[in-house]
């Protein structure tokens, strides 16, 4: 099969690659770039473990071909932390025990970041709705919801401090 040239920016770094047209974005990230934080859970878009941000929006990377991401900005779980400091959602999952085995956690975090970017003060029902496309097989979601609420509060506090400066 003839390969196609693509150029993508992943976590702030630009990559130029030649890929088969049928290569899924999740496999490109994991196998070509070595970014294994994006997990393959089902390959059918049911579990959300492969969620990344594509041009600022959460997408399931098992539903997109790498060639479709040509020219796009991609953020994976590896790109959330900045300057050695966890993103507030990552911190929330840590502080509120929002993970057990951790397999679904990267996708949950990426979906939660997308939610908080669109709605900085979601209700519990809005959090549950935003995460309904991400499955966790270990927990009843209680601590995941608490983790997102924690992050929302932390992000709101950071905005107040930034506005005061």
Short mmCIF file of C-alpha atoms in Angstrom, two decimals:
data_model
loop_
_atom_site.label_atom_id
_atom_site.label_comp_id
_atom_site.label_asym_id
_atom_site.label_seq_id
_atom_site.Cartn_x
_atom_site.Cartn_y
_atom_site.Cartn_z
CA UNK A 1 0.00 0.00 0.00
CA UNK A 2 1.31 3.42 -0.94
CA UNK A 3 2.25 5.62 2.02
CA UNK A 4 1.04 9.19 2.52
CA UNK A 5 3.10 12.05 3.94
CA UNK A 6 1.63 13.78 6.97
CA UNK A 7 2.73 16.56 9.26
CA UNK A 8 1.23 16.80 12.75
CA UNK A 9 2.09 18.75 15.85
CA UNK A 10 1.84 16.53 18.92
CA UNK A 11 2.29 18.04 22.36
CA UNK A 12 3.99 21.05 20.79
CA UNK A 13 6.44 19.12 18.62
CA UNK A 14 6.01 18.81 14.85
CA UNK A 15 6.44 15.42 13.23
CA UNK A 16 6.71 14.60 9.53
CA UNK A 17 5.90 10.99 8.73
CA UNK A 18 4.91 8.64 5.96
CA UNK A 19 2.01 6.41 6.96
CA UNK A 20 -0.34 3.93 5.39
CA UNK A 21 -3.73 5.55 4.71
CA UNK A 22 -5.49 2.98 6.91
CA UNK A 23 -3.31 3.59 10.00
CA UNK A 24 -5.43 4.73 12.94
CA UNK A 25 -4.31 7.82 14.82
CA UNK A 26 -4.09 5.85 18.08
CA UNK A 27 -1.60 3.44 16.49
CA UNK A 28 0.37 6.30 14.95
CA UNK A 29 0.72 7.93 18.38
CA UNK A 30 1.67 4.70 20.14
CA UNK A 31 3.77 2.89 17.55
CA UNK A 32 5.33 5.68 15.50
CA UNK A 33 5.78 8.34 18.17
CA UNK A 34 6.10 6.12 21.25
CA UNK A 35 3.36 7.98 23.14
CA UNK A 36 1.86 5.01 24.93
CA UNK A 37 -0.27 6.99 27.38
CA UNK A 38 -3.06 6.88 24.82
CA UNK A 39 -4.52 3.41 25.32
CA UNK A 40 -6.19 1.02 22.90
CA UNK A 41 -9.17 -0.42 24.69
CA UNK A 42 -11.64 -1.58 22.08
CA UNK A 43 -10.89 -0.20 18.57
CA UNK A 44 -14.63 0.44 18.21
CA UNK A 45 -14.98 3.85 19.94
CA UNK A 46 -16.95 2.33 22.81
CA UNK A 47 -14.52 2.78 25.73
CA UNK A 48 -12.82 6.16 25.28
CA UNK A 49 -9.40 4.96 26.50
CA UNK A 50 -7.86 6.44 23.33
CA UNK A 51 -9.23 9.98 23.80
CA UNK A 52 -6.88 12.79 22.74
CA UNK A 53 -7.41 16.42 21.78
CA UNK A 54 -7.40 17.16 18.06
CA UNK A 55 -7.29 20.89 17.37
CA UNK A 56 -8.57 21.48 20.90
CA UNK A 57 -11.46 19.02 20.90
CA UNK A 58 -11.65 15.61 22.55
CA UNK A 59 -11.80 12.79 20.00
CA UNK A 60 -11.46 9.04 20.16
CA UNK A 61 -8.26 8.42 18.25
CA UNK A 62 -9.34 4.90 17.26
CA UNK A 63 -11.98 6.49 15.01
CA UNK A 64 -9.62 8.72 13.04
CA UNK A 65 -6.98 7.83 10.50
CA UNK A 66 -3.58 9.42 10.98
CA UNK A 67 -3.89 10.96 7.50
CA UNK A 68 -7.02 12.79 8.67
CA UNK A 69 -4.91 14.51 11.34
CA UNK A 70 -2.50 15.96 8.76
CA UNK A 71 -1.87 19.59 9.64
CA UNK A 72 -3.55 19.30 13.03
CA UNK A 73 -2.52 20.02 16.60
CA UNK A 74 -2.79 16.96 18.85
CA UNK A 75 -2.50 16.83 22.62
CA UNK A 76 -2.10 13.51 24.38
CA UNK A 77 -2.04 12.75 28.09
CA UNK A 78 1.76 13.19 27.95
CA UNK A 79 1.27 16.80 26.84
CA UNK A 80 -0.98 17.98 29.67
CA UNK A 81 1.56 18.48 32.44
CA UNK A 82 3.60 21.66 32.09
CA UNK A 83 6.95 22.49 33.65
CA UNK A 84 6.83 19.35 35.79
CA UNK A 85 3.47 20.34 37.27
CA UNK A 86 0.38 18.19 36.77
CA UNK A 87 -2.64 19.63 35.00
CA UNK A 88 -5.42 20.30 37.56
CA UNK A 89 -7.43 17.35 36.21
CA UNK A 90 -4.44 15.03 36.59
CA UNK A 91 -3.96 16.39 40.10
CA UNK A 92 -7.65 15.84 40.83
CA UNK A 93 -7.44 12.19 39.82
CA UNK A 94 -4.45 11.81 42.13
CA UNK A 95 -5.90 13.70 45.11
CA UNK A 96 -9.44 12.31 44.89
CA UNK A 97 -8.41 8.73 44.04
CA UNK A 98 -10.13 8.88 40.65
CA UNK A 99 -8.28 5.87 39.32
CA UNK A 100 -7.83 2.24 40.18
CA UNK A 101 -6.08 0.17 37.52
CA UNK A 102 -5.40 3.34 35.50
CA UNK A 103 -6.21 1.92 32.08
CA UNK A 104 -9.12 4.29 31.38
CA UNK A 105 -7.52 7.21 33.22
CA UNK A 106 -5.77 8.96 30.29
CA UNK A 107 -8.96 8.98 28.23
CA UNK A 108 -11.06 10.08 31.21
CA UNK A 109 -8.65 12.91 31.94
CA UNK A 110 -8.61 14.08 28.32
CA UNK A 111 -12.42 14.04 28.18
CA UNK A 112 -12.62 15.91 31.51
CA UNK A 113 -10.16 18.58 30.33
CA UNK A 114 -12.29 19.08 27.22
CA UNK A 115 -15.39 19.44 29.40
CA UNK A 116 -13.76 22.01 31.69
CA UNK A 117 -12.44 23.97 28.72
CA UNK A 118 -16.03 24.29 27.47
CA UNK A 119 -17.80 24.48 30.83
CA UNK A 120 -15.59 25.60 33.73
CA UNK A 121 -18.28 24.99 36.37
CA UNK A 122 -20.19 21.84 35.39
CA UNK A 123 -22.83 20.23 37.56
CA UNK A 124 -22.48 16.60 38.57
CA UNK A 125 -25.01 15.68 35.88
CA UNK A 126 -23.02 17.59 33.24
CA UNK A 127 -19.81 15.81 34.29
CA UNK A 128 -21.52 12.43 34.09
CA UNK A 129 -22.93 13.29 30.66
CA UNK A 130 -19.55 14.48 29.36
CA UNK A 131 -17.84 11.28 30.51
CA UNK A 132 -20.51 8.83 29.38
CA UNK A 133 -18.45 7.88 26.32
CA UNK A 134 -15.57 6.77 28.53
CA UNK A 135 -15.85 3.46 30.33
CA UNK A 136 -14.17 2.48 33.57
CA UNK A 137 -14.36 -1.18 34.40
CA UNK A 138 -13.03 -0.82 37.98
CA UNK A 139 -15.12 1.82 39.71
CA UNK A 140 -18.55 3.29 40.13
CA UNK A 141 -17.31 6.68 38.86
CA UNK A 142 -17.86 8.35 42.25
CA UNK A 143 -14.22 9.38 42.69
CA UNK A 144 -13.86 10.26 39.02
CA UNK A 145 -16.69 12.78 39.41
CA UNK A 146 -15.03 14.12 42.58
CA UNK A 147 -11.75 14.44 40.69
CA UNK A 148 -13.36 16.56 37.97
CA UNK A 149 -15.11 18.73 40.58
CA UNK A 150 -11.76 19.18 42.37
CA UNK A 151 -10.12 20.26 39.10
CA UNK A 152 -12.94 22.69 38.29
CA UNK A 153 -12.50 24.36 41.68
CA UNK A 154 -8.71 24.47 41.34
CA UNK A 155 -8.94 25.98 37.85
CA UNK A 156 -11.48 28.58 39.04
CA UNK A 157 -9.19 29.54 41.91
CA UNK A 158 -6.26 29.91 39.51
CA UNK A 159 -8.32 32.28 37.33
CA UNK A 160 -9.18 34.42 40.38
CA UNK A 161 -5.51 34.62 41.37
CA UNK A 162 -4.46 35.43 37.79
CA UNK A 163 -7.12 38.17 37.55
CA UNK A 164 -5.90 39.71 40.80
CA UNK A 165 -2.30 39.93 39.52
#
